Tab-separated table of C-alpha atoms and ligand atoms in Angstrom:
chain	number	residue	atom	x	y	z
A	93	UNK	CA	0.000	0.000	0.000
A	94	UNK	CA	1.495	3.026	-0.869
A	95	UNK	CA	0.958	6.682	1.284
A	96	UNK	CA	0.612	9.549	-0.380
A	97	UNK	CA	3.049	12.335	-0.061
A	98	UNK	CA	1.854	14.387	2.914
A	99	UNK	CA	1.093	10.739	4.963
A	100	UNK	CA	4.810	9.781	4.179
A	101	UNK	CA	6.029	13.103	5.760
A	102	UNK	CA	3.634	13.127	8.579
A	103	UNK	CA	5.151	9.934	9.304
A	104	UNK	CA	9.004	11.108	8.633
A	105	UNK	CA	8.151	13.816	11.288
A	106	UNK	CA	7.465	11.562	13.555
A	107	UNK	CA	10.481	9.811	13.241
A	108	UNK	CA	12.919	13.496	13.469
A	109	UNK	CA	12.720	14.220	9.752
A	110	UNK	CA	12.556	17.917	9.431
A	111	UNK	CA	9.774	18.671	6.833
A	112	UNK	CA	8.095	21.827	5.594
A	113	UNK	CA	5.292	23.532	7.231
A	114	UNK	CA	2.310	22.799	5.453
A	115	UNK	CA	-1.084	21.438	5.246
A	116	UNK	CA	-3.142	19.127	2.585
A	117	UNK	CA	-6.990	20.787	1.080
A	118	UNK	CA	-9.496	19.721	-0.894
A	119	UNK	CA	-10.475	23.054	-1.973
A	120	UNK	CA	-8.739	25.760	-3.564
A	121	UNK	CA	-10.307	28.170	-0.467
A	122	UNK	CA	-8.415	25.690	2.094
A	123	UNK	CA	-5.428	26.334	0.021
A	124	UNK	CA	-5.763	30.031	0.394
A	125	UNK	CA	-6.348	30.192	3.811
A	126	UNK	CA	-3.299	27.744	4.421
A	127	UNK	CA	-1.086	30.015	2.514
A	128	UNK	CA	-1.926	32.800	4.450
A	129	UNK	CA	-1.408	30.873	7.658
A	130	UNK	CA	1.942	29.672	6.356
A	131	UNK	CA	2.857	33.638	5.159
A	132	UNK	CA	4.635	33.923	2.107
A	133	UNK	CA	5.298	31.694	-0.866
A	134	UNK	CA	4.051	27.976	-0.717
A	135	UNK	CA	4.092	25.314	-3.031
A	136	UNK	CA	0.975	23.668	-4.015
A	137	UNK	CA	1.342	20.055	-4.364
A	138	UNK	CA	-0.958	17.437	-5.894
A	139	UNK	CA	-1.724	14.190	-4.049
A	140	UNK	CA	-1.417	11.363	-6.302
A	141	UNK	CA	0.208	8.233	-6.067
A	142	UNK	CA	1.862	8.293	-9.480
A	143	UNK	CA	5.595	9.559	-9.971
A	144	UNK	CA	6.652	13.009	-12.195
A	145	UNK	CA	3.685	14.819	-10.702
A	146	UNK	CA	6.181	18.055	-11.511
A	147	UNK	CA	6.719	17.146	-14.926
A	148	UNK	CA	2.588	17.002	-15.279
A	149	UNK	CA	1.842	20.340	-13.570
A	150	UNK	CA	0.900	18.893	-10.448
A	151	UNK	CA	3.815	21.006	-8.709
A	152	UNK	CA	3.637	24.649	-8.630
A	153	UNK	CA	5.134	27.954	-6.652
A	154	UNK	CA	2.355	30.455	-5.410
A	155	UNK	CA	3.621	34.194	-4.556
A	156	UNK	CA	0.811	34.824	-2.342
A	157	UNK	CA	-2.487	33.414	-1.211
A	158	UNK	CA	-4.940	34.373	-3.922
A	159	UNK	CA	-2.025	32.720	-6.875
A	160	UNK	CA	-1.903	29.743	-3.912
A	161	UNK	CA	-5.935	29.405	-4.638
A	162	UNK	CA	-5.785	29.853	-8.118
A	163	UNK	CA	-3.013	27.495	-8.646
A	164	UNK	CA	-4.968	24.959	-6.294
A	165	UNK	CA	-7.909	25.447	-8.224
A	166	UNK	CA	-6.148	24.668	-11.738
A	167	UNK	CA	-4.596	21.672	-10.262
A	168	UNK	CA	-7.589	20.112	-8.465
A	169	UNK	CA	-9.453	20.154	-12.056
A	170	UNK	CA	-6.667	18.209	-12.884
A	171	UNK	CA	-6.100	14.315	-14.080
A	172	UNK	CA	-2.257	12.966	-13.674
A	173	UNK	CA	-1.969	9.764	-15.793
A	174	UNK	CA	-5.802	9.171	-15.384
A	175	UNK	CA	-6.213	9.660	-11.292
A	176	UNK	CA	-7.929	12.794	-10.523
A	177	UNK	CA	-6.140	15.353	-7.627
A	178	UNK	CA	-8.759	15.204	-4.984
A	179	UNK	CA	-6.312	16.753	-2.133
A	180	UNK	CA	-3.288	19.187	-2.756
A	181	UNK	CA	-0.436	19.519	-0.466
A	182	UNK	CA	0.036	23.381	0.737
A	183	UNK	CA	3.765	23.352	1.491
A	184	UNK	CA	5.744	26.707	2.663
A	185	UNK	CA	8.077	27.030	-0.529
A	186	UNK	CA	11.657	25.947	0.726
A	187	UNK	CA	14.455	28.051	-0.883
A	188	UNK	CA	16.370	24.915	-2.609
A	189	UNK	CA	20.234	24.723	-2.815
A	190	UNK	CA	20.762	21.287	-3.524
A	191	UNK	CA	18.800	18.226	-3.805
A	192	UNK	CA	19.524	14.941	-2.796
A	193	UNK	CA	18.614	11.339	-2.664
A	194	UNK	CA	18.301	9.171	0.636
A	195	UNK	CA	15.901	5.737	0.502
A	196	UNK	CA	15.626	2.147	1.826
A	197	UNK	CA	14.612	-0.358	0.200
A	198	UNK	CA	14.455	-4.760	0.578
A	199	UNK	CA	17.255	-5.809	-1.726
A	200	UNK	CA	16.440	-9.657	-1.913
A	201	UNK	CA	19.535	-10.551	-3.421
A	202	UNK	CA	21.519	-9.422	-0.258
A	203	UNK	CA	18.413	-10.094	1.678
A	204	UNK	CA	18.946	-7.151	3.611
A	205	UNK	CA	17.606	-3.644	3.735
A	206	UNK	CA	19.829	-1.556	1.146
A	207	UNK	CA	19.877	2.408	2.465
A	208	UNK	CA	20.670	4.630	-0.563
A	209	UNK	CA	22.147	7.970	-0.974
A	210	UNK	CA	23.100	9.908	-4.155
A	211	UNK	CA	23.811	13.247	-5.033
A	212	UNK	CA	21.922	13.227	-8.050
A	213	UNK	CA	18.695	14.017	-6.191
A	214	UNK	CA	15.240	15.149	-7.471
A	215	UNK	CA	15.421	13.302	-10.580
A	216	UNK	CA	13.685	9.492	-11.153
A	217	UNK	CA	16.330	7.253	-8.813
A	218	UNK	CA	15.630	4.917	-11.359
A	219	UNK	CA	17.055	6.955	-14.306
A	220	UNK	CA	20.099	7.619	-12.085
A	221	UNK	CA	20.894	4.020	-11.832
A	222	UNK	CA	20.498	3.428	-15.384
A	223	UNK	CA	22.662	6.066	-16.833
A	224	UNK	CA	25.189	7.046	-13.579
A	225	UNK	CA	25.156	4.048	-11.387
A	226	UNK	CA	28.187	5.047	-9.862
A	227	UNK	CA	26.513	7.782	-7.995
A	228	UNK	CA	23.873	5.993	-5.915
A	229	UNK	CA	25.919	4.707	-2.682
A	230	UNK	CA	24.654	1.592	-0.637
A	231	UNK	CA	25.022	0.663	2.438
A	232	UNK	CA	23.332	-3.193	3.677
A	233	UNK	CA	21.372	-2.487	6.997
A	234	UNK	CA	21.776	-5.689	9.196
A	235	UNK	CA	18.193	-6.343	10.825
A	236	UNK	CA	19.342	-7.016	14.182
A	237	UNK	CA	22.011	-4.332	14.488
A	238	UNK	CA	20.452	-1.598	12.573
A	239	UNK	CA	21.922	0.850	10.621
A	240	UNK	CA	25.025	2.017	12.315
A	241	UNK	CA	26.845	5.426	12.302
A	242	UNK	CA	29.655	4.453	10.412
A	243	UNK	CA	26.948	3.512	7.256
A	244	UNK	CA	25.208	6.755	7.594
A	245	UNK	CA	28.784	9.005	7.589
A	246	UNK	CA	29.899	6.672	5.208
A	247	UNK	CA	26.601	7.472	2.624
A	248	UNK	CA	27.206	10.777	3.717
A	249	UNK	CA	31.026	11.207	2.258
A	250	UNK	CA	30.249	9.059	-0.454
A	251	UNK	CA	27.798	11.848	-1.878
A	252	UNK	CA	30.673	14.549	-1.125
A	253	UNK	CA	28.179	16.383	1.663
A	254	UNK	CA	29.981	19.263	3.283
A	255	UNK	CA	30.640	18.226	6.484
A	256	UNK	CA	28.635	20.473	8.606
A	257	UNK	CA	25.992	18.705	7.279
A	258	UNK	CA	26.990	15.285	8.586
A	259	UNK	CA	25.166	15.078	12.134
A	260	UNK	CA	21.782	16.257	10.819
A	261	UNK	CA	22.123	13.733	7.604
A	262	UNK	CA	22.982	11.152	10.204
A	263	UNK	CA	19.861	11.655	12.438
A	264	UNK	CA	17.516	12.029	9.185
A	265	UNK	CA	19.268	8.591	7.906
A	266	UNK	CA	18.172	7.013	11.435
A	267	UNK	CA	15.011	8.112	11.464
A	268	UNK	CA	14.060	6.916	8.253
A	269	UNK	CA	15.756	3.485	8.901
A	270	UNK	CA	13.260	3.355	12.546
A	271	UNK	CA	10.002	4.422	10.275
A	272	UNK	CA	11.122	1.571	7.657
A	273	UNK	CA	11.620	-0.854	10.415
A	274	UNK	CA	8.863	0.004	12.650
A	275	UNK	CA	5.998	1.034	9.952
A	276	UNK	CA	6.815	-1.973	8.302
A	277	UNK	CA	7.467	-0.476	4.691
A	278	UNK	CA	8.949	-1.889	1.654
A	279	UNK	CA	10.231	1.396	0.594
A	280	UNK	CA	10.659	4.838	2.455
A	281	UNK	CA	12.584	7.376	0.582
A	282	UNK	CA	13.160	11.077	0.400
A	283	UNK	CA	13.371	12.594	-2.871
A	284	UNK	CA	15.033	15.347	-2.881
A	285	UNK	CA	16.691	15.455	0.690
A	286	UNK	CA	17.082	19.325	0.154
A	287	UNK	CA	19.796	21.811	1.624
A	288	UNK	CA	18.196	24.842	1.842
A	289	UNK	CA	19.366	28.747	1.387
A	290	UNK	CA	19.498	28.275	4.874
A	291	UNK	CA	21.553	26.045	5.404
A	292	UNK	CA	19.410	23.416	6.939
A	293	UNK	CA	18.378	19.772	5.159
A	294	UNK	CA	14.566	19.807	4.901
A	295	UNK	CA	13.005	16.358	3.794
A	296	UNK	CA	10.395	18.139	0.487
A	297	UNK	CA	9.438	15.157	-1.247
A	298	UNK	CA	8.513	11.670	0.817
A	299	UNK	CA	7.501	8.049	-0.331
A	300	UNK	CA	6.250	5.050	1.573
A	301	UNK	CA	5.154	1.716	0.229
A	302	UNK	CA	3.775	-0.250	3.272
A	303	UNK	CA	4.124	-4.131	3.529
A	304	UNK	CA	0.329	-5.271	3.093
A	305	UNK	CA	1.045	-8.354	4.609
A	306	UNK	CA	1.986	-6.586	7.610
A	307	UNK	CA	-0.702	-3.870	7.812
A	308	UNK	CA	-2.714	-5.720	10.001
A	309	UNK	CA	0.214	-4.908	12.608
A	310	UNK	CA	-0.587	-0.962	11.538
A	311	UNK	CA	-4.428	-0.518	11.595
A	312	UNK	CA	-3.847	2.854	11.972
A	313	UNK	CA	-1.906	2.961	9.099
A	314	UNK	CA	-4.579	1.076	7.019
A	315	UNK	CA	-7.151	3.874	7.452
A	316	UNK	CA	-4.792	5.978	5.716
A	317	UNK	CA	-6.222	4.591	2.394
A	318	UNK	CA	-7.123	6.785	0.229
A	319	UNK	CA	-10.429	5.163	-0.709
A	320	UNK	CA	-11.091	7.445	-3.719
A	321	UNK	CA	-7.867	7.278	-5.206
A	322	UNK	CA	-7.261	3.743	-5.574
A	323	UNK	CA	-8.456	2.140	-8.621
A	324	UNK	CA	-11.812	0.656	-8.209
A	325	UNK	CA	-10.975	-2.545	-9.632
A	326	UNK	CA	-8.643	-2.877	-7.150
A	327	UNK	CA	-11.295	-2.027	-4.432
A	328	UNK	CA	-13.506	-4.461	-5.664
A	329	UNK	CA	-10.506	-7.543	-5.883
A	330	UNK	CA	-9.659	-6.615	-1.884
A	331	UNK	CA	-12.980	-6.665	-0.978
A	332	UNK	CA	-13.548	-9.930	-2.178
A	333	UNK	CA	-10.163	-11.371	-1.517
A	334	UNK	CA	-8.652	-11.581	-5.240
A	335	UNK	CA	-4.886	-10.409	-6.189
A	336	UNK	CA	-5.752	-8.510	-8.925
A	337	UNK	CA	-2.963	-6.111	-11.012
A	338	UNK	CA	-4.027	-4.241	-14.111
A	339	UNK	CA	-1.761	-4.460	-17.368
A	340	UNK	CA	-1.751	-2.435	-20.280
A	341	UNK	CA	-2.431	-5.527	-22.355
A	342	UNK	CA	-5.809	-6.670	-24.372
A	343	UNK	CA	-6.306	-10.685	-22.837
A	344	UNK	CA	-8.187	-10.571	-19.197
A	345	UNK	CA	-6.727	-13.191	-17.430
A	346	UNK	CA	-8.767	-15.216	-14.672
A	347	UNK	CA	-6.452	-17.933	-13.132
A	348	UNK	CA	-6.685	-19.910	-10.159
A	349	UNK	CA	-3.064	-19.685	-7.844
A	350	UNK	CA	-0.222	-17.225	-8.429
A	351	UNK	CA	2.175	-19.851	-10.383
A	352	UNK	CA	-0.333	-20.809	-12.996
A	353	UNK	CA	-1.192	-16.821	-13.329
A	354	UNK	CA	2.254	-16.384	-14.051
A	355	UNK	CA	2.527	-18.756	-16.526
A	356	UNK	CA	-0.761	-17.845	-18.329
A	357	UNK	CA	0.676	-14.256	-19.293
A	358	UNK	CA	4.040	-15.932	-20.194
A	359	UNK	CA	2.315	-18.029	-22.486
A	360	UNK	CA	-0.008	-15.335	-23.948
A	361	UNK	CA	2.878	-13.554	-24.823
A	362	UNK	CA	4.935	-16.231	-26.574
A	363	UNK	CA	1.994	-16.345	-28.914
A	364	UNK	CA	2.562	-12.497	-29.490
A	365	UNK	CA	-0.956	-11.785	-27.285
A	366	UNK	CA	-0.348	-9.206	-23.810
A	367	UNK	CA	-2.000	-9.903	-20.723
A	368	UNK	CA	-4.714	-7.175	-19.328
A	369	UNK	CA	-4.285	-7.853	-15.899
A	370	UNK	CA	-2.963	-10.594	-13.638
A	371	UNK	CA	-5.603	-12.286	-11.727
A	372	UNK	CA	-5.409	-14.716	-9.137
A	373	UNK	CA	-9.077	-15.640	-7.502
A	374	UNK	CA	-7.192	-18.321	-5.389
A	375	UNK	CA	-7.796	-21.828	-4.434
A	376	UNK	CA	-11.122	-23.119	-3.803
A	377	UNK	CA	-13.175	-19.992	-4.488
A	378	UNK	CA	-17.086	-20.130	-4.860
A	379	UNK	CA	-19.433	-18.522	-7.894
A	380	UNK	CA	-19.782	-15.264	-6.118
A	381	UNK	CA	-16.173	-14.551	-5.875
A	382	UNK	CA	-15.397	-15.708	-9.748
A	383	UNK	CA	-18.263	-13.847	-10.072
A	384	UNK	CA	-16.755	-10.419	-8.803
A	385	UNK	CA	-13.715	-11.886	-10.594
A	386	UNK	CA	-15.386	-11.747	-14.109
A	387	UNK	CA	-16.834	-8.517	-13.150
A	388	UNK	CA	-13.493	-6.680	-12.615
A	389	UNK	CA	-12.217	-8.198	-16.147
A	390	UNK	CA	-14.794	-6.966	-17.998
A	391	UNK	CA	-15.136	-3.418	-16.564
A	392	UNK	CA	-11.644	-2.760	-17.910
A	393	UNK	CA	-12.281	-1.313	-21.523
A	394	UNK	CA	-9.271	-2.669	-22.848
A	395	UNK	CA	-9.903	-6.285	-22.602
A	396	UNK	CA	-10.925	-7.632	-25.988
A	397	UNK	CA	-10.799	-11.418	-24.981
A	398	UNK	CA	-10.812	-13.637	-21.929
A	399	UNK	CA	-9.145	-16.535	-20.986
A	400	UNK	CA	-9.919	-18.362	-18.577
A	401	UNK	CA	-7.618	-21.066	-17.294
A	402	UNK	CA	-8.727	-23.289	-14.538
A	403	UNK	CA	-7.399	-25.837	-12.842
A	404	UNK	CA	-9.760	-27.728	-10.197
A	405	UNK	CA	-8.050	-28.809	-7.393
A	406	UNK	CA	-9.688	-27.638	-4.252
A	407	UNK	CA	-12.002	-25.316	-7.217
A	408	UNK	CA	-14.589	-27.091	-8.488
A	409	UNK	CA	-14.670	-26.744	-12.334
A	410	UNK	CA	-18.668	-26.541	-12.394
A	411	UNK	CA	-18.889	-23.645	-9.367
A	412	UNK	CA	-16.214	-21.584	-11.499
A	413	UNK	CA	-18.345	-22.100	-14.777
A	414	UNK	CA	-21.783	-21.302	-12.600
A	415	UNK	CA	-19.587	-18.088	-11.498
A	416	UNK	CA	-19.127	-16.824	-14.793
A	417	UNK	CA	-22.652	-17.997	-15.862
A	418	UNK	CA	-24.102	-15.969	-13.392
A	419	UNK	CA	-21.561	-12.916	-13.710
A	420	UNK	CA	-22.629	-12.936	-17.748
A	421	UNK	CA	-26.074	-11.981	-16.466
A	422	UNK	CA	-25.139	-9.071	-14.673
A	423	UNK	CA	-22.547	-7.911	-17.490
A	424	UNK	CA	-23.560	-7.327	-20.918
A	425	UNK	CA	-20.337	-8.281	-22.934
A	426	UNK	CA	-19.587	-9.218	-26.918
A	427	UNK	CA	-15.987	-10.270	-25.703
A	428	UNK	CA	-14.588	-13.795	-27.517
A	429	UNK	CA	-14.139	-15.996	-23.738
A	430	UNK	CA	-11.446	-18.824	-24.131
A	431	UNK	CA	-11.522	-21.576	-21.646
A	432	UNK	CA	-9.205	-23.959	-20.291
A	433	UNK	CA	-10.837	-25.776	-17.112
A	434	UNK	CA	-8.885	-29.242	-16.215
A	435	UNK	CA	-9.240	-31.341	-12.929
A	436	UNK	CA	-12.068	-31.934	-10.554
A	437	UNK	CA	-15.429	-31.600	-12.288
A	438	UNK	CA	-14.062	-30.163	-15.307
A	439	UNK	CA	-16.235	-31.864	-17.635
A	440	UNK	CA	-19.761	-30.245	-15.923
A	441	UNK	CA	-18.169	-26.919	-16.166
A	442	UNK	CA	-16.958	-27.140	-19.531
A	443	UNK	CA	-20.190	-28.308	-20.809
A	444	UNK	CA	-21.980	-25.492	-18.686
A	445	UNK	CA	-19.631	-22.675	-20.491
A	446	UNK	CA	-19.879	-24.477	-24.135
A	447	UNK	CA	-23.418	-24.059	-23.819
A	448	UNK	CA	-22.831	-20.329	-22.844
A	449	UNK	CA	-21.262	-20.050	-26.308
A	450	UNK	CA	-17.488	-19.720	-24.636
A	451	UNK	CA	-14.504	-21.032	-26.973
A	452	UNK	CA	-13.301	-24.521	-25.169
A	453	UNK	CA	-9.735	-25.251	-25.380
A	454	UNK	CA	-7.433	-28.620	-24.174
A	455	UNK	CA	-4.269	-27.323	-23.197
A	456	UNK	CA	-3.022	-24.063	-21.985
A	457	UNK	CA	-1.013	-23.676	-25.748
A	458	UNK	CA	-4.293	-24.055	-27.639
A	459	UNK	CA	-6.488	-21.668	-24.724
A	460	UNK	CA	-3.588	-19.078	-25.435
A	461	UNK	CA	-3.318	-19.299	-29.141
A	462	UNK	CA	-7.280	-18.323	-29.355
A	463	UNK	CA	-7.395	-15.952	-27.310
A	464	UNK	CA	-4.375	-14.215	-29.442
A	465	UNK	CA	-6.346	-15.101	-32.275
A	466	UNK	CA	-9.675	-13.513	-30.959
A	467	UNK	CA	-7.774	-10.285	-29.660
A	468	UNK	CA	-6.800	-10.306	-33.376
A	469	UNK	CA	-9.981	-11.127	-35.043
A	470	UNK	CA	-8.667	-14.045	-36.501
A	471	UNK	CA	-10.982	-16.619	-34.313
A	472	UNK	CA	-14.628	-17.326	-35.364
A	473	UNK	CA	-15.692	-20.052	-32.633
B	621	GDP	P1	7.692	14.576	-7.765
B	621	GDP	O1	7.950	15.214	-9.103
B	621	GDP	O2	6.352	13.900	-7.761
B	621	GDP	O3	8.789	13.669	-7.301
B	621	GDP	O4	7.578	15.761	-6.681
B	621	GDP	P2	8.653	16.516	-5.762
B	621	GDP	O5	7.990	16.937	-4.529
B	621	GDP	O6	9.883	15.719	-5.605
B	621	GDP	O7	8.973	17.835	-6.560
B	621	GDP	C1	9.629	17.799	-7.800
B	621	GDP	C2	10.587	18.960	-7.874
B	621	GDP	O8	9.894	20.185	-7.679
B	621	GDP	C3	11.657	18.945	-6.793
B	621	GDP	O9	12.733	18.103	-7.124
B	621	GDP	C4	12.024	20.388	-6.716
B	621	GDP	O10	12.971	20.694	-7.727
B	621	GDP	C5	10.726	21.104	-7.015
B	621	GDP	N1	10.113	21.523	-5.747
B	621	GDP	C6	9.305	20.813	-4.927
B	621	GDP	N2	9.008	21.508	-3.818
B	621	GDP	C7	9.662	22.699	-3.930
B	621	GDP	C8	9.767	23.866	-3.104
B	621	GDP	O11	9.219	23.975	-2.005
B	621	GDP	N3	10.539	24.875	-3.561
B	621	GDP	C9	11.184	24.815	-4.767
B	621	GDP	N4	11.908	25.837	-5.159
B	621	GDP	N5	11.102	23.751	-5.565
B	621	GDP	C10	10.357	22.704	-5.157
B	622	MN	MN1	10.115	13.591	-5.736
């Protein structure tokens, strides 16, 4: 679950992280009457869980209250990669020297948290490894110990920070290692880590990605959902406990177990098909829930076939087809349905879904190869 930009911060603050003053609205008059709180220049920042908000005009500098409305107002109309802005962020503006890079991360290969500094700061972290590797600087946290003072000067020198810089850097590196460890996150990062006109280091920018596996440690945490921002589809899979992710392909996928999943969309694209989503609807699940399944696939305009690949273990074969039967009634669709449905009661279901008019295939090869050829217009069942 990721936090959106102002959670992340209220969270770093906890933890010692200086941040700006500041305050999240809904409306551009909240934004005004933050900025004249706050006195001065602010910058108005929208809350959306996608990355290069700047680059999209989600990030701008107000001069005074009434541009800190107007601004707000413009960027509340706004979509960023298809979410709306619901909330801005009303920041005081920080006077910016130099921006930095400080995050932590699981790096499974090690399998140890990896704390990361660079002086390239600001910028995509993942565009600085591609192009100057050499300037990110790791340091491997061990879990027991904790990240000690030596790693945290030695991040410090390796991005060339002046010196009088080095205690505060320290303490900001701690705290972000104790909210990692404590909030349970996957990633916490800062980006930029700013020295300011000032002189002082002022976290602007903050990221969390909490561990949903460990939220139920964190309920606290878990009512920071933004309900609104999130994806419905994604809504609807939680609620009825499916792992659902949407691609940017044409095939819906409906699988049962996270292996066979993965191997569907491997096998949809040998044949030169791409996946729409990964779904998992997990072992033995009932109509109602390959019901909500179906549901989900089909509310996603870009899915121009289905396959559906099945194998009944603990899922009966003639409760998944009765699922889909009785999703089809609710959902009005013209999309060309591929099935592959092996194991236990696999013939009732498949004759349920042939009678539905669904395209029946043996093996997973065939299944894939017609749904590539439906997405293509190639198949006539
Ligand atoms: P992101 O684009 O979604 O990562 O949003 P950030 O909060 O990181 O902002 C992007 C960039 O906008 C930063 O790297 C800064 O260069 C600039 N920026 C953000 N906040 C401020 C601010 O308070 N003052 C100034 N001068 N620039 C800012
Ligand atoms: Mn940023």
């Amino acid at each position: 679950m990721k936090l959106q930009e102002y959670q992340s911060k209220q969270i770093f603050a906890k933890y010692g992280i200086p941040i700006p003053m500041g305050r999240v609205a809904a409306t551009a008059n909240e934004a005004k009457h933050i900025a004249e709180e706050l006195g001065g220049r602010v910058v108005i920042k929208s809350q959306v869980l996608v990355g290069g908000r700047g680059k999209a005009g989600g990030i701008r500098l107000a001069k005074s209250p009434q541009e800190a409305e107007d601004l707000a107002a413009q960027i509340l109309s706004m979509e960023i990669k298809g979410l709306p802005v619901r909330k801005v962020l009303v920041d005081e503006a920080a006077a910016i020297e130099t921006e930095i890079y400080l995050g932590i991360t699981n790096d499974r290969a090690a399998r140890r948290p990896v704390m990361m500094a660079s002086s390239s700061g600001g910028v995509d972290i993942e565009e600085v490894a591609r192009t100057e590797p050499e300037k990110i600087i790791k340091v491997y946290i061990h879990p027991l110990l904790g990240l000690r003072d030596y790693q945290a000067r030695d991040l410090a020198a390796g991005i060339d920070l002046p010196r009088d810089h080095w205690r505060a850097f320290a303490q900001i590196a701690r705290g972000l290692w104790q909210a990692y460890q404590e909030k349970d996150c996957t990633l916490a990062e800062i980006n930029p880590l700013v020295i300011t006109a000032e002189n002082r280091l002022l976290a602007v920018d903050g990221k969390i990605v909490l561990d949903d596996n460990a939220l139920f440690r964190h309920p606290d945490l878990g009512e920071m959902r933004d309900q609104d921002i999130e994806a419905n589809a994604e809504i609807e899979a939680r609620k009825y406990g499916l792992s659902y992710i949407k691609l940017d392909g044409q095939i819906g996928c409906m699988v049962n177990g996270a292996g066979l999943a993965m191997a569907t969309m491997d096998i949809i694209k040998l044949f030169g098909g791409e996946p729409a989503n990964f779904l998992d609807i997990g072992g033995g699940a009932a109509s109602d829930k390959v019901a909500a399944a179906f549901r989900i696939i089909l509310a996603d305009p870009s899915v121009n076939a289905v396959l559906i690949n099945i194998f009944g273990g603990i899922t009966r074969g003639d409760e998944v087809a009765r699922g889909i039967i009785s999703a089809l009634k609710e959902v009005e669709s013209q999309v060309p349905m591929v099935v592959r449905l092996v194991g236990t009661n696999a013939e009732e279901g498949r004759q349920i879904l042939a009678d539905a008019n669904m395209i029946t295939a043996q093996t997973l090869v065939d299944a894939a190869q017609k749904a590539v050829a439906a997405v293509k217009g190639g198949y006539a069942s």
